[in-house]
Coordinates of C-alpha atoms in Angstrom, one line a residue:
M1 CA 0.0 0.0 0.0
R2 CA 1.3 3.4 -1.0
V3 CA 0.5 6.4 1.3
L4 CA 0.7 10.1 0.7
L5 CA 1.2 11.9 4.0
L6 CA 0.4 15.5 4.6
T7 CA 1.7 16.5 8.0
G8 CA 3.0 19.3 10.2
S9 CA 6.6 19.7 11.1
H10 CA 6.6 19.2 14.9
P11 CA 8.2 16.1 16.5
R12 CA 4.8 14.4 17.0
H13 CA 4.1 14.8 13.3
I14 CA 7.5 13.5 12.2
Y15 CA 7.2 10.5 14.5
I16 CA 4.1 9.3 12.5
V17 CA 6.0 9.9 9.2
N18 CA 9.0 7.9 10.4
R19 CA 7.0 5.0 11.8
L20 CA 5.1 4.5 8.6
A21 CA 8.2 5.1 6.4
E22 CA 10.0 2.3 8.3
L23 CA 7.4 -0.1 6.9
G24 CA 7.9 1.1 3.4
L25 CA 4.5 2.6 3.2
V26 CA 5.2 6.3 2.5
A27 CA 5.2 7.1 -1.2
A28 CA 5.3 10.9 -0.9
H29 CA 5.1 13.6 1.8
V30 CA 3.8 17.1 2.0
M31 CA 5.1 18.9 5.1
E32 CA 3.6 22.1 6.3
I33 CA 6.3 24.1 8.3
R34 CA 4.4 24.9 11.5
E35 CA 4.7 27.8 13.9
A36 CA 7.2 28.0 16.8
F37 CA 6.6 25.2 19.2
I38 CA 7.0 27.3 22.4
P39 CA 4.8 30.4 22.2
Q40 CA 5.3 33.5 24.3
P41 CA 2.7 34.3 27.1
P42 CA 0.2 37.0 26.2
A43 CA 0.6 40.4 27.8
N44 CA -1.2 41.4 31.0
L45 CA -1.6 38.0 32.5
E46 CA -1.6 37.6 36.2
E47 CA 1.7 36.2 37.5
M48 CA 0.1 32.8 38.3
D49 CA -1.2 32.5 34.8
R50 CA 2.0 33.7 33.1
L51 CA 4.0 31.1 35.0
N52 CA 1.5 28.4 34.2
F53 CA 1.6 29.3 30.5
I54 CA 5.4 29.2 30.4
R55 CA 5.4 25.8 32.3
H56 CA 2.6 24.3 30.1
F57 CA 4.4 24.8 26.9
A58 CA 7.9 24.1 28.3
D59 CA 6.6 20.9 29.7
R60 CA 5.0 20.1 26.3
D61 CA 8.4 20.6 24.6
E62 CA 10.2 18.5 27.2
A63 CA 7.6 15.7 26.8
E64 CA 7.8 15.6 23.1
Q65 CA 11.6 15.6 23.1
R66 CA 11.5 12.7 25.5
H67 CA 8.8 10.6 23.8
F68 CA 9.9 11.4 20.3
A69 CA 13.7 11.5 20.6
G70 CA 15.3 11.0 17.3
H71 CA 12.3 12.2 15.3
E72 CA 13.2 15.8 14.8
K73 CA 13.5 15.1 11.1
V74 CA 12.4 12.5 8.6
Q75 CA 14.9 9.7 8.7
L76 CA 14.4 8.2 5.2
E77 CA 14.6 9.6 1.7
I78 CA 11.0 10.3 0.6
P79 CA 9.7 12.5 -2.2
T80 CA 8.8 15.6 -0.1
L81 CA 7.3 19.0 -0.7
N82 CA 7.8 21.5 2.1
V83 CA 5.2 24.2 2.2
S84 CA 4.1 27.2 4.3
L85 CA 0.6 27.7 5.4
A86 CA 0.1 30.1 2.5
Q87 CA 1.3 27.4 0.0
L88 CA -0.6 24.5 1.5
N89 CA -3.6 24.8 -0.8
S90 CA -1.8 26.4 -3.7
E91 CA -2.1 25.3 -7.3
E92 CA 1.6 24.3 -7.2
T93 CA 0.9 22.0 -4.2
I94 CA -2.2 20.5 -5.8
K95 CA -0.2 19.8 -9.0
W96 CA 2.6 18.2 -7.1
I97 CA 0.2 15.9 -5.2
A98 CA -1.6 15.0 -8.5
S99 CA 1.8 14.0 -10.0
Q100 CA 2.5 11.4 -7.2
S101 CA 1.4 7.8 -7.2
F102 CA -0.4 6.6 -4.0
D103 CA -3.4 4.5 -2.9
I104 CA -4.4 6.5 0.2
A105 CA -3.8 9.9 1.7
I106 CA -3.4 10.6 5.4
S107 CA -3.2 14.1 6.9
Y108 CA -2.0 15.0 10.4
G109 CA -1.2 18.4 11.8
V110 CA -1.9 20.5 8.8
H111 CA -4.3 23.4 8.5
K112 CA -7.6 23.0 6.7
L113 CA -7.4 21.5 3.2
S114 CA -9.3 23.3 0.4
D115 CA -12.0 21.6 -1.6
E116 CA -9.7 21.9 -4.6
L117 CA -7.0 19.9 -2.9
L118 CA -9.4 17.3 -1.5
N119 CA -10.7 16.7 -5.0
V120 CA -7.3 15.3 -6.1
L121 CA -7.1 12.9 -3.2
P122 CA -8.4 9.3 -3.5
K123 CA -11.6 7.8 -2.2
H124 CA -9.7 6.6 0.9
S125 CA -8.3 9.7 2.4
W126 CA -8.0 10.0 6.2
N127 CA -7.1 12.5 8.9
I128 CA -5.5 11.8 12.2
H129 CA -7.2 14.0 14.8
G130 CA -5.7 14.5 18.2
G131 CA -9.0 14.0 20.1
L132 CA -11.8 11.6 20.4
S133 CA -14.6 12.6 18.0
P134 CA -17.4 13.5 18.2
W135 CA -16.8 14.6 21.9
Y136 CA -13.5 16.4 21.3
K137 CA -13.5 17.9 17.8
G138 CA -11.6 21.1 17.0
N139 CA -8.7 22.6 18.9
T140 CA -6.8 21.8 22.1
T141 CA -8.6 18.5 22.2
L142 CA -6.0 16.6 24.2
F143 CA -6.2 19.2 26.9
W144 CA -10.0 19.3 27.4
P145 CA -10.4 15.7 28.6
F146 CA -8.1 16.7 31.5
F147 CA -10.1 19.8 32.3
M148 CA -13.2 17.6 32.3
L149 CA -11.5 15.1 34.6
R150 CA -11.6 12.3 32.0
P151 CA -8.0 11.6 31.2
N152 CA -8.9 8.3 29.7
W153 CA -10.7 10.2 26.9
A154 CA -7.5 11.8 25.7
G155 CA -7.0 9.8 22.5
M156 CA -6.8 10.0 18.7
T157 CA -9.4 9.6 15.9
V158 CA -8.6 8.5 12.4
H159 CA -11.5 9.6 10.2
R160 CA -12.3 10.2 6.6
L161 CA -11.1 13.6 5.3
S162 CA -14.0 16.0 4.8
A163 CA -14.6 19.6 4.2
R164 CA -16.2 19.9 7.7
L165 CA -13.7 20.0 10.6
D166 CA -13.1 16.6 12.2
A167 CA -16.6 15.5 11.0
G168 CA -15.7 12.6 8.6
D169 CA -16.8 9.0 9.1
I170 CA -14.6 7.3 11.7
V171 CA -12.1 4.5 10.8
H172 CA -10.4 3.9 14.1
Q173 CA -9.8 5.4 17.5
S174 CA -6.8 5.0 19.8
V175 CA -6.3 5.7 23.5
P176 CA -3.1 5.0 25.4
N177 CA -2.6 3.1 28.6
L178 CA -2.4 5.4 31.6
D179 CA 0.4 5.0 34.1
Y180 CA 1.1 6.5 37.5
G181 CA 3.2 9.6 37.0
D182 CA 1.8 10.5 33.6
G183 CA 1.2 14.3 33.2
L184 CA -1.1 15.8 30.7
H185 CA 1.6 16.0 28.0
D186 CA 2.8 12.5 28.6
V187 CA -0.7 11.2 27.8
A188 CA -0.9 13.3 24.7
C189 CA 2.5 12.0 23.5
K190 CA 1.5 8.4 24.3
A191 CA -1.7 8.8 22.3
V192 CA 0.4 9.7 19.3
V193 CA 2.6 6.7 19.8
Q194 CA -0.5 4.4 20.1
V195 CA -2.1 5.7 17.0
A196 CA 1.1 5.3 15.0
K197 CA 1.3 1.7 16.2
D198 CA -2.4 1.0 15.4
L199 CA -2.1 2.6 11.9
S200 CA 1.0 0.6 11.2
T201 CA -1.0 -2.6 11.9
I202 CA -4.1 -1.4 10.0
L203 CA -2.2 -0.4 6.9
T204 CA -0.2 -3.7 6.8
T205 CA -3.0 -6.1 7.6
T206 CA -6.2 -4.6 6.1
S207 CA -6.9 -3.9 2.4
L208 CA -8.7 -0.7 1.6
D209 CA -11.8 -2.5 0.5
Q210 CA -12.0 -4.1 4.0
V211 CA -12.1 -0.7 5.7
D212 CA -15.3 0.1 7.5
Y213 CA -16.4 3.7 8.0
Y214 CA -18.7 4.7 10.9
P215 CA -20.7 7.9 10.8
Q216 CA -20.2 10.1 13.8
K217 CA -23.2 9.9 16.0
G218 CA -24.5 12.6 18.3
N219 CA -23.5 16.3 18.2
G220 CA -20.5 16.0 20.5
K221 CA -18.6 19.3 20.8
L222 CA -16.5 21.4 18.5
W223 CA -13.9 23.2 20.7
I224 CA -12.7 26.4 19.0
G225 CA -9.4 28.2 19.7
N226 CA -11.1 30.9 21.7
D227 CA -12.5 28.3 24.2
W228 CA -9.1 27.9 25.7
M229 CA -7.5 30.6 27.9
P230 CA -4.3 30.5 30.0
Q231 CA -6.5 30.7 33.1
H232 CA -7.8 27.2 32.4
L233 CA -4.3 26.0 33.4
R234 CA -5.0 26.9 37.0
F235 CA -7.2 23.8 37.2
V236 CA -4.6 21.4 36.0
Y237 CA -1.5 22.9 37.6
N238 CA -2.6 24.7 40.7
Q239 CA -5.7 22.8 41.9
Y240 CA -4.6 19.3 40.7
K241 CA -0.8 19.7 40.5
N242 CA -0.9 17.9 37.2
D243 CA -1.7 14.6 39.0
I244 CA -5.1 14.0 37.4
V245 CA -4.0 10.6 36.1
D246 CA -2.7 9.4 39.5
Q247 CA -6.0 10.5 41.1
F248 CA -8.0 8.8 38.3
L249 CA -6.0 5.5 38.8
D250 CA -6.5 5.7 42.5
G251 CA -10.3 5.8 42.0
K252 CA -10.6 9.4 43.4
I253 CA -12.1 10.5 40.0
P254 CA -15.1 8.5 38.6
R255 CA -14.2 6.4 35.6
I256 CA -16.4 6.6 32.5
D257 CA -14.9 4.8 29.5
P258 CA -15.3 6.2 26.0
P259 CA -17.1 4.0 23.4
I260 CA -14.1 3.4 21.1
I261 CA -14.3 2.4 17.4
S262 CA -11.5 0.0 16.5
A263 CA -10.3 -1.1 13.0
L264 CA -7.9 -3.7 14.4
R265 CA -9.0 -6.9 12.9
N266 CA -7.8 -9.1 15.8
E267 CA -10.3 -7.3 18.1
E268 CA -13.3 -8.5 16.1

């Protein structure tokens, strides 16, 4: 099976590329060069919120360097087109994609793809979303399960690419195992590792005509960028000291398991 990948450029994105490339699956790669990984805190924050903001993104960087060590760049030679956000949906990018030979396209960590670009992709085109749809669609969707005290809902959804954000039919969902000592960013990184493992299995053991698609049921929630504020970090870092997983595993937080859709054939 030949895969076209469209990904961002952060370590978590490159990790997926390398894991699939190791299996000889990646035929071509479009990489959107993403923004700086550690943003600066907004002006006029209270000192508590400024420190939480700095900690949150520094911890994210540390966690990604630890979990994705060695995946700062693509390790194998793959036909690659590096693009900016402005170039992502350009005519040049669309022509380059159309000139490649592949059976399936998978996106992860790129901005919204235009209808014109989607039109040159094959029937089987998927997106990897960092969040369990339909409950956590949109932005910051590996943070909100912690804010909702449901760390076991911090997972990934592989769904059909569609013009509507994170709304395509679901192919597969992954959640990582939770371990004592896991912080918010550890779980987010482990979710990426798990979906990479699952995708590797699916793409090497399942033909595309065997893939089942499941419509997203219920309204769920689309979390937009403006839903998140630095003040939300007080809940995770000041009230819970980033030990939500430990308290969950100790039974101090009620457990409600998400209804996961799996495409792993050995689970049938």
